[in-house]
Coordinates of C-alpha atoms in Angstrom, one line a residue:
X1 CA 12.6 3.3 12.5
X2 CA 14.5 2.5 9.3
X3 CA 14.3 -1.0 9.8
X4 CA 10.1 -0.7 10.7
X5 CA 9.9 1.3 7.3
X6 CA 11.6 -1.4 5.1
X7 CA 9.4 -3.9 6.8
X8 CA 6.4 -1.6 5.7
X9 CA 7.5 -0.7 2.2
X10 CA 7.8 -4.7 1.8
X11 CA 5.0 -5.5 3.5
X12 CA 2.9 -3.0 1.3
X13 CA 4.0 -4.2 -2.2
X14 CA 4.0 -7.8 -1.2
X15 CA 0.2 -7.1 -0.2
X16 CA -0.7 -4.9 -3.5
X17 CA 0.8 -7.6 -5.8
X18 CA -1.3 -10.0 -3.8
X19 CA -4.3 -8.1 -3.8
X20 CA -3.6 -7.3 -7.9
X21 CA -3.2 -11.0 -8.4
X22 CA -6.5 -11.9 -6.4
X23 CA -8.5 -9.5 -8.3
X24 CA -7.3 -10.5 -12.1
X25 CA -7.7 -14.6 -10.4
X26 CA -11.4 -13.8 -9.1
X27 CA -12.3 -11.5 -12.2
X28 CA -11.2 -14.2 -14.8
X29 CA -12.9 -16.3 -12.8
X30 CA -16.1 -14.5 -12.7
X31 CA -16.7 -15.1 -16.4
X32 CA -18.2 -18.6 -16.7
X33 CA -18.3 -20.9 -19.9
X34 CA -20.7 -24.2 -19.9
X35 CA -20.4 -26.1 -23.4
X36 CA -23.8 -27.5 -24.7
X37 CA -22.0 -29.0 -27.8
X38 CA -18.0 -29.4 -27.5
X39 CA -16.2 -26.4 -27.6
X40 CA -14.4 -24.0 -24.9
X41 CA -15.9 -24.4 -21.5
X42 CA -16.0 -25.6 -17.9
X43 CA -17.8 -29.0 -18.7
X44 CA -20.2 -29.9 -21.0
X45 CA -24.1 -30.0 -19.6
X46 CA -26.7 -33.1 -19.7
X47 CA -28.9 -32.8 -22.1
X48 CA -30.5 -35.0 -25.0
X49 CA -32.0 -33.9 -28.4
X50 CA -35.7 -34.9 -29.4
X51 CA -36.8 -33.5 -32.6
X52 CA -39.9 -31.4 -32.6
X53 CA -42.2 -30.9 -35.7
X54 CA -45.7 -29.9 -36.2
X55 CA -47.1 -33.3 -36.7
X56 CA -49.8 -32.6 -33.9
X57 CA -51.1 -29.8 -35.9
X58 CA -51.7 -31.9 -38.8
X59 CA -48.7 -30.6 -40.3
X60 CA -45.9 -32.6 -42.7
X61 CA -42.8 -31.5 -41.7
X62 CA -40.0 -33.5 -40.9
X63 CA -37.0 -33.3 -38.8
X64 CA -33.8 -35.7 -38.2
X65 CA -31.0 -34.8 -35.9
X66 CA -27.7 -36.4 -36.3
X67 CA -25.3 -35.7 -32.8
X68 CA -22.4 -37.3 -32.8
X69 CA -21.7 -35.5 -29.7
X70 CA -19.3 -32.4 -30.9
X71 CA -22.3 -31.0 -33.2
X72 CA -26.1 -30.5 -34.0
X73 CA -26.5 -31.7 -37.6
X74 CA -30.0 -31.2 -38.5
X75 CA -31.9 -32.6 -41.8
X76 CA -35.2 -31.0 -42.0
X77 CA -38.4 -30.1 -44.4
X78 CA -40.7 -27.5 -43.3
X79 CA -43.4 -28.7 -45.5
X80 CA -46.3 -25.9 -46.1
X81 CA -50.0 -27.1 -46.5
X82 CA -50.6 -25.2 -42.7
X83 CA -51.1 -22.1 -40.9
X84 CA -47.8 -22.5 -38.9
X85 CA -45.5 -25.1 -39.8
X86 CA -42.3 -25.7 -37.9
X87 CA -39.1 -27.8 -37.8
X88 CA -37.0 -27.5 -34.6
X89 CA -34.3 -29.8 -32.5
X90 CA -35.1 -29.5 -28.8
X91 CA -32.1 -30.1 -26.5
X92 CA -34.1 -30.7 -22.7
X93 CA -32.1 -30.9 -19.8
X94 CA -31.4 -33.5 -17.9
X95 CA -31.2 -33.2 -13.9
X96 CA -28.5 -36.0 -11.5
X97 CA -31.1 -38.6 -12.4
X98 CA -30.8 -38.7 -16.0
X99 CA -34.6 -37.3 -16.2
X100 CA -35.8 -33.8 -18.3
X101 CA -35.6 -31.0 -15.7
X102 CA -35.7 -27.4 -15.2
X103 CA -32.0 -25.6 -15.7
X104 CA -31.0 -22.4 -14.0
X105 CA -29.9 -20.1 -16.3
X106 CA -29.4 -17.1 -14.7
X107 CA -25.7 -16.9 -14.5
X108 CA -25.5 -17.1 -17.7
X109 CA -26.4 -13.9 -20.0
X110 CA -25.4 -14.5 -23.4
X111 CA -25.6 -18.2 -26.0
X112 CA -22.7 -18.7 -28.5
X113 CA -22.7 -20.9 -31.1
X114 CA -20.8 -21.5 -35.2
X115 CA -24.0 -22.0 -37.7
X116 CA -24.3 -23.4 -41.2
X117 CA -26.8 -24.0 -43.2
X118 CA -28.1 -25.1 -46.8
X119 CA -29.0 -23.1 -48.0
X120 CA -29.1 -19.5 -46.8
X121 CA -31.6 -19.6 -43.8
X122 CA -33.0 -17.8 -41.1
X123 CA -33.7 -20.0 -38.1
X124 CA -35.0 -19.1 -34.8
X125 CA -33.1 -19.6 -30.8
X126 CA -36.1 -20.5 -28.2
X127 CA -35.7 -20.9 -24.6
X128 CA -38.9 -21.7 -22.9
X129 CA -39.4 -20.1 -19.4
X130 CA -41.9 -21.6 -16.6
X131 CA -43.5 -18.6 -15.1
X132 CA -45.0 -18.8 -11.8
X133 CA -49.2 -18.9 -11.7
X134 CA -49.4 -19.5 -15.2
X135 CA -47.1 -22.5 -17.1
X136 CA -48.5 -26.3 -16.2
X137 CA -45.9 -28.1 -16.4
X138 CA -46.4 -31.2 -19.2
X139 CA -48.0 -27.9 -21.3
X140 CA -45.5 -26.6 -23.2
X141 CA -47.8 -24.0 -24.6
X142 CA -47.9 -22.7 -21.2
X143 CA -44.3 -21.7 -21.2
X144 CA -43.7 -17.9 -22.2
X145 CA -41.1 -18.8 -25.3
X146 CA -38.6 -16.2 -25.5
X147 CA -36.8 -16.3 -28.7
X148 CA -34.0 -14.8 -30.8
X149 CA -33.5 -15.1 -34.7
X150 CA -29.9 -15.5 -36.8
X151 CA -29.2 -16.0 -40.4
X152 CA -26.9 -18.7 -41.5
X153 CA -25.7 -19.5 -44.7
X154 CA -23.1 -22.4 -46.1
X155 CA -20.0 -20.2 -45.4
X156 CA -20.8 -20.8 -41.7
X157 CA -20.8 -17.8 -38.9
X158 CA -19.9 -17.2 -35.2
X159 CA -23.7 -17.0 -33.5
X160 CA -23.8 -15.1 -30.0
X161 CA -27.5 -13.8 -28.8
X162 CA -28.7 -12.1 -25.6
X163 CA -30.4 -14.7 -23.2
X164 CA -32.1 -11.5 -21.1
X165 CA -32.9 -9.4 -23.9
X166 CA -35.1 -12.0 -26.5
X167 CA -38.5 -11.6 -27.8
X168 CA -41.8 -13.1 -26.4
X169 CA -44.2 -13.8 -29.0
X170 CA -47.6 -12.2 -29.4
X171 CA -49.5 -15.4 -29.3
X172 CA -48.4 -16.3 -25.6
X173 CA -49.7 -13.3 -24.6
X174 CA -52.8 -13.7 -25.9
X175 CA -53.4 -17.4 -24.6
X176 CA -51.7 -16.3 -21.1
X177 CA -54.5 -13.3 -21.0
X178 CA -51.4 -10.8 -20.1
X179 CA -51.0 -7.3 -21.4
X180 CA -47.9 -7.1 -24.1
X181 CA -46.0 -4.5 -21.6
X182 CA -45.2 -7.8 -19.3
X183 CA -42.0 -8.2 -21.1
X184 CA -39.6 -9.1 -18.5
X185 CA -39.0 -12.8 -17.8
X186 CA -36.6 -14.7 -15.6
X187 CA -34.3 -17.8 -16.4
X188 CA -34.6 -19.4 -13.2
X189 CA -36.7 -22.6 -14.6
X190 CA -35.7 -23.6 -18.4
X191 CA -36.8 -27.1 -19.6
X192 CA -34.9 -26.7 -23.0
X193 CA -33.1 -25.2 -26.0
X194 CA -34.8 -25.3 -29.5
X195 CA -33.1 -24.1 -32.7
X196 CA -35.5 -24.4 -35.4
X197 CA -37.2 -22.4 -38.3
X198 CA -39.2 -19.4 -39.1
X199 CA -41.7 -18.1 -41.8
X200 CA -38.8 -17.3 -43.7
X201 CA -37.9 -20.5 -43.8
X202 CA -37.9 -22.1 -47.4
X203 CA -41.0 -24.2 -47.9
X204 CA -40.9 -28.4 -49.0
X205 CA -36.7 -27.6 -49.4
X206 CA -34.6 -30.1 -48.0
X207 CA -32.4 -28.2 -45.6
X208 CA -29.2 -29.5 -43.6
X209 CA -28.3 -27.2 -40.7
X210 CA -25.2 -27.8 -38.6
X211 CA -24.5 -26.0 -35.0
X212 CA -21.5 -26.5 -32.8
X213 CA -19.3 -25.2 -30.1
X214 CA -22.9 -24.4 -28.6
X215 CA -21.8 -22.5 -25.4
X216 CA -23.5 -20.2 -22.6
X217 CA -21.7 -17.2 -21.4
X218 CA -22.4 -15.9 -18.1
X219 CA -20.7 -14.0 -14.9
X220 CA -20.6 -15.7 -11.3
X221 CA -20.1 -11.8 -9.2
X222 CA -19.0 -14.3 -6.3
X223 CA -15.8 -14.8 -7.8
X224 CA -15.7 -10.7 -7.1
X225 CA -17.4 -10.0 -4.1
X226 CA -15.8 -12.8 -1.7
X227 CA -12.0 -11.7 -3.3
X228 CA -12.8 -8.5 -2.6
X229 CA -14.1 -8.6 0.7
X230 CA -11.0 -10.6 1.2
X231 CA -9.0 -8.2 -0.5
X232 CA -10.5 -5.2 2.0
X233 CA -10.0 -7.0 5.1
X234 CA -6.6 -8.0 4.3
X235 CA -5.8 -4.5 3.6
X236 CA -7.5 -3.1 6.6
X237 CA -5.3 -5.4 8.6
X238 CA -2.6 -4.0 7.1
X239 CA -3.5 -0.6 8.0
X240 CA -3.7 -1.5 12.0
X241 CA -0.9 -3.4 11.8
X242 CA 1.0 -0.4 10.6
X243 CA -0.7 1.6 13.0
X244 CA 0.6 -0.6 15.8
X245 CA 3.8 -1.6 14.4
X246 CA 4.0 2.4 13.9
X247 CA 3.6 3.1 17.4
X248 CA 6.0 0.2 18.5
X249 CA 8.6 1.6 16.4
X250 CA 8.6 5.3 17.7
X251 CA 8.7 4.1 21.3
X252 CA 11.8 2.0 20.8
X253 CA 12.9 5.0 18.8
X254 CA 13.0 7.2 21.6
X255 CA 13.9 4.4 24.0
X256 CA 16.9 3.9 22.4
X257 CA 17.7 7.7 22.2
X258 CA 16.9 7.9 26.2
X259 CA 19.6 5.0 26.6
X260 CA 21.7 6.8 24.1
X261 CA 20.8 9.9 25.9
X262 CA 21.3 7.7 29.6
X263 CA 25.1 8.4 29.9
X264 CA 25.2 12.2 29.5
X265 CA 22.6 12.8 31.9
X266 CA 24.3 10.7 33.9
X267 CA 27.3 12.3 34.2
X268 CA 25.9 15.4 34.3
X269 CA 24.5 14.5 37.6
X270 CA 28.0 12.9 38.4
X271 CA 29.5 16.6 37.1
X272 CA 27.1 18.2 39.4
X273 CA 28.0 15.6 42.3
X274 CA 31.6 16.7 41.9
X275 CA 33.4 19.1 44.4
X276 CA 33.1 21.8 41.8
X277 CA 33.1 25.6 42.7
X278 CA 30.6 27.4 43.8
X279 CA 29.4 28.9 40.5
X280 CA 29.8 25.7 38.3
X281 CA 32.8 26.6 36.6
X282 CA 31.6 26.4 33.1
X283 CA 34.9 25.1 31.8
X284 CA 34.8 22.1 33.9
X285 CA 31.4 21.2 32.4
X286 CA 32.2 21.9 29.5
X287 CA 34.6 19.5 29.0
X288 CA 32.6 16.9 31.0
X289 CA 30.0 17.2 28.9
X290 CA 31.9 16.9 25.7
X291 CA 33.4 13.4 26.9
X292 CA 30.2 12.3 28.3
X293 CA 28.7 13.3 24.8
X294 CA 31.2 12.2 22.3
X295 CA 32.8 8.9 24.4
X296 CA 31.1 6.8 21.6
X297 CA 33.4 8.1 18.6
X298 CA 36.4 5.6 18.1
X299 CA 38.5 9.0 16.9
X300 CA 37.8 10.9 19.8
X301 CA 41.1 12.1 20.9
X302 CA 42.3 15.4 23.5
X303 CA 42.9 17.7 20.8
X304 CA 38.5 17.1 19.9
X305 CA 37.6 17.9 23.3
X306 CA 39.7 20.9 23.7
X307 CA 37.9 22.6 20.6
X308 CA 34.3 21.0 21.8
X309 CA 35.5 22.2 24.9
X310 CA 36.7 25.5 24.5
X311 CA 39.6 25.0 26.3
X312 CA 43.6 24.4 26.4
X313 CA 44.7 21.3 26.0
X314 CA 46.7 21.5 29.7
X315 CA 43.2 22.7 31.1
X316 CA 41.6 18.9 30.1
X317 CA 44.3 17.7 31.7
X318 CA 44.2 19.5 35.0
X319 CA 40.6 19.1 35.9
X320 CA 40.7 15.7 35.1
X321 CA 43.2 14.9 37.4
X322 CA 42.5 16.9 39.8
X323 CA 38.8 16.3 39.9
X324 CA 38.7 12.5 39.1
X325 CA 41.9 11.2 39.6
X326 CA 42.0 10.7 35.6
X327 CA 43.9 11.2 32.6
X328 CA 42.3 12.1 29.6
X329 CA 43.2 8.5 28.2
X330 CA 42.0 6.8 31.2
X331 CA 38.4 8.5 31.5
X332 CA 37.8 7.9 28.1
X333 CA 38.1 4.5 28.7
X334 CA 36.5 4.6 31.9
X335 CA 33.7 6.2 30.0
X336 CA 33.5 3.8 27.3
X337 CA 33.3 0.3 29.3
X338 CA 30.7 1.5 32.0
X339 CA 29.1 1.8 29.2
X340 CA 29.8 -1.5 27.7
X341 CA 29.3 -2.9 31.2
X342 CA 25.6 -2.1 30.8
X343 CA 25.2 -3.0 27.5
X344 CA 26.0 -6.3 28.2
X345 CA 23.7 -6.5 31.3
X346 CA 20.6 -4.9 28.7
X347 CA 20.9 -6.4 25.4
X348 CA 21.9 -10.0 25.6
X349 CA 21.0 -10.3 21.8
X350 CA 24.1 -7.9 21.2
X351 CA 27.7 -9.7 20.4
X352 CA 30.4 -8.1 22.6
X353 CA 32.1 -7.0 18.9
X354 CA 28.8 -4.8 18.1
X355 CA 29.4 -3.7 22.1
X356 CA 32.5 -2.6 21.4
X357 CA 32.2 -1.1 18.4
X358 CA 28.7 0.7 19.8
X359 CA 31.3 2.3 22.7
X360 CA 34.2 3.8 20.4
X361 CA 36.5 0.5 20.0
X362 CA 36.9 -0.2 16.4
X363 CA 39.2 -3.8 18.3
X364 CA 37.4 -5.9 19.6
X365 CA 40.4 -7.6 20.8
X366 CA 41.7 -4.0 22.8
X367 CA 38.6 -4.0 23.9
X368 CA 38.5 -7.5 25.4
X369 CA 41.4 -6.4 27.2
X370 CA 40.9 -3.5 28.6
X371 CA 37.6 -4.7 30.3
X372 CA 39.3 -7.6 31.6
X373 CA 41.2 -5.0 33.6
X374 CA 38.9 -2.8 34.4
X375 CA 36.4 -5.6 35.7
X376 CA 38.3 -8.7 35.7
X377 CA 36.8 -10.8 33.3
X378 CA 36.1 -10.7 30.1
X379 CA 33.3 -9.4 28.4
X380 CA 31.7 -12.8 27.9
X381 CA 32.4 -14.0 31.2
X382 CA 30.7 -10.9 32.4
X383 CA 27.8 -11.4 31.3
X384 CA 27.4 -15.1 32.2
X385 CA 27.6 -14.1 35.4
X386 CA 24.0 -12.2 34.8
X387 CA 22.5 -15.2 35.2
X388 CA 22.5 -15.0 39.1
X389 CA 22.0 -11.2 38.9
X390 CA 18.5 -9.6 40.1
X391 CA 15.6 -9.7 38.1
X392 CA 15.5 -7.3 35.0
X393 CA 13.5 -3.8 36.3
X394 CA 16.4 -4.3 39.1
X395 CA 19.4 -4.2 37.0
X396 CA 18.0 -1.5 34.2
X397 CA 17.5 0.8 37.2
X398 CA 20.9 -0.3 38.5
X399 CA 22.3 0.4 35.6
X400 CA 21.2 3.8 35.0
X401 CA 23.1 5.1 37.8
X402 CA 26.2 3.0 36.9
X403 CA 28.1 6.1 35.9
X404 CA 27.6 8.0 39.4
X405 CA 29.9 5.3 40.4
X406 CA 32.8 6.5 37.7
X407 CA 33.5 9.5 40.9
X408 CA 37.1 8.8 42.0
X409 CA 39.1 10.5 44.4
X410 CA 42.9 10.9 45.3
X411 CA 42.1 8.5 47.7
X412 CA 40.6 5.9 46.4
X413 CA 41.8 2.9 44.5
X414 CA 39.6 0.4 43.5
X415 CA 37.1 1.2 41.2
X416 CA 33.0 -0.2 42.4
X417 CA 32.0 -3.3 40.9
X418 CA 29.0 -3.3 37.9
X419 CA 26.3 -2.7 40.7
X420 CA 25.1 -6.4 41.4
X421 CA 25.3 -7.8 37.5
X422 CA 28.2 -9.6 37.7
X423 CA 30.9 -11.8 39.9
X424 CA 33.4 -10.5 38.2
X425 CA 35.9 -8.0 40.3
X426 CA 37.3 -5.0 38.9
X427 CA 41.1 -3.9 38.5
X428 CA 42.2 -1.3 40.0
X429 CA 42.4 1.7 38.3

């Protein structure tokens, strides 16, 4: 049982650090990073940059980007003289093809960015949406045109606006025919970015804008929920293997305390075979019972029996002579290597040292001997011999009745050979 709890206690932490380091791998995992401009990402997207100004409109404005790759230097000049004039860099998508396409965006929930401009400005963050039933595609005025506004000025700041949570302007809804409540929108179909100005933009001022590290933030839950399921299965794996390996354990538990336990019922039956008096003299069993019970101590001696016993130490003596033909000394031993004699028939994974000691001989060498002349061989030899013995239910049920043939008389001799395990022929005793 001891061993079957170390095995859980190791098997338990090695699966909670497991599961803790699967968790903090999937959740850091979870948090995606795409880089638009250079900057701290997982790759950088395709895109290209076509300036946008309000030319059709019969506006003057004028816009020229300069991308070198790492940033979005803009040099533009909202120039008034109409009812809406407007500046902007639009960075379209590009699909595997190298042509403008719709992006999915709706991992990501948040746009980061470093802003400078001058001078002081407030410029505007669009990202066009198609919407299902109502955007033509080739009409960008179609497109609902969510947007966010940041102030920059020529100290440079750290940008980071909410991709769910921007603005639709009144004017779509008007040309789309849809009541102002319809607020909620979905990033599913994005042709392109646009940073570009406001009304409170300065008017015929040359301005120079510069973005960079332009990054979407987002979450990817798969990088939770697969771990985690993971995680749960592994765990409830765990918990039927412990229930098995629980179960297993317990029954080799009381296995080994009925083998443990095999000997003294044995010779209580062999104490009750005996040609004892009519009313079981207790003494007798007594003393039986505290050899059968105790053979395994390698300090057992007379003078422990007598006080398990109860009884003078002549008493031991006398019944074990006169009832088994025995000293003390010599049933002791007698005791001790049936035993061993079915140990080495049961447990071939067993050395004959652990045997020996497991029967009371601390010597493995005093041992060795006195089974070679109790059975002839030695110990090893003995249980070569198993080879040719009967199959395996045969010799465990053999060997539970082993000690009824300990019974000697006056009269007899030889002691019986290890019931059909072994070649080997015993001394006499």
């Amino acid at each position: 049982m001891h061993a079957f709890q170390r095995r859980a206690l190791l098997a338990f932490v090695g699966l909670l650090m497991a599961s803790v380091l699967i968790g903090l791998a999937g959740y850091r995992r979870s948090f995606l990073e795409v880089a638009l401009l250079s900057g701290p990402g997982e790759g950088q997207a395709a895109w290209h940059v076509r300036p946008g100004v309000d030319a059709s409109a019969g506006g003057a404005s004028s816009m020229r980007v300069l991308d070198d790759g790492r940033r979005l230097r803009m040099a533009l000049n909202v120039a008034s003289g109409t009812a809406y004039p407007y500046a902007e860099a639009n960075l379209f998508f590009l699909g595997p093809d190298g042509e403008p396409a719709h992006a999915d965006l709706t991992r990501f929930a948040s746009v980061s960015f470093v802003a400078t401009c001058a001078p002081q400005n407030t410029l505007s963050l669009v990202a066009p949406t198609f919407e299902e039933g109502l955007s033509r595609r080739g009409d960008p005025a179609s497109y609902r045109a969510p947007s966010s506004f940041f102030s920059c000025s020529e100290q440079g700041s750290r940008v980071e606006l909410d991709l769910t949570r921007m603005e639709t302007p009144q004017w779509w809804f008007a040309h789309a025919g849809l009541p102002l409540s319809r607020q909620s929108y979905r990033l599913d179909q994005v042709p392109k970015l646009a940073i570009g100005s406001t009304f409170q933009t300065p008017r015929d001022v040359p301005l120079v804008v510069d973005v960079s590290s332009l990054t979407l933030h987002g979450r990817d839950l798969r990088w939770i929920v697969v771990p985690a399921a993971l995680v749960l299965l592994a765990w409830a794996g765990f918990g039927l293997w412990l229930f098995r390996a629980h179960a297993r354990a317990l029954r080799r538990e009381l296995q080994d305390k009925l083998q443990k336990d095999l000997p003294i019922v044995a010779y209580q039956q062999l104490s009750l075979e005996l040609a004892l008096e009519p009313r079981r003299d207790r003494e007798k069993a007594a003393i039986l019972q505290a050899m059968a019970s105790r053979y395994a101590e390698a300090d057992l001696d007379l003078e422990a029996v007598v006080q398990a016993a109860a009884v003078n130490r002549n008493k031991v003596n006398e019944i074990l002579k006169a009832e088994l033909g025995f000293t003390f000394t010599g049933y002791l031993n007698k005791l001790r290597l049936t035993e061993a004699a079915r140990l080495l028939a049961e447990k071939g994974s067993a050395t004959v040292a652990e045997i020996a000691y497991t029967v009371g001989y601390n010597n493995a060498s005093y041992f060795n001997k006195l089974f070679r002349q109790e059975y002839g061989c030695t110990p090893k030899a003995f249980r070569a011999s198993l080879t040719g013995a009967p199959d395996a239910a045969q010799q465990a049920e053999t060997s539970g009745t082993i000690a009824s043939t300990i019974r000697m008389d006056h009269a007899v001799r030889a002691s019986p050979t290890y019931a059909g395990t072994s070649s080997c022929s015993p001394s006499e005793s």
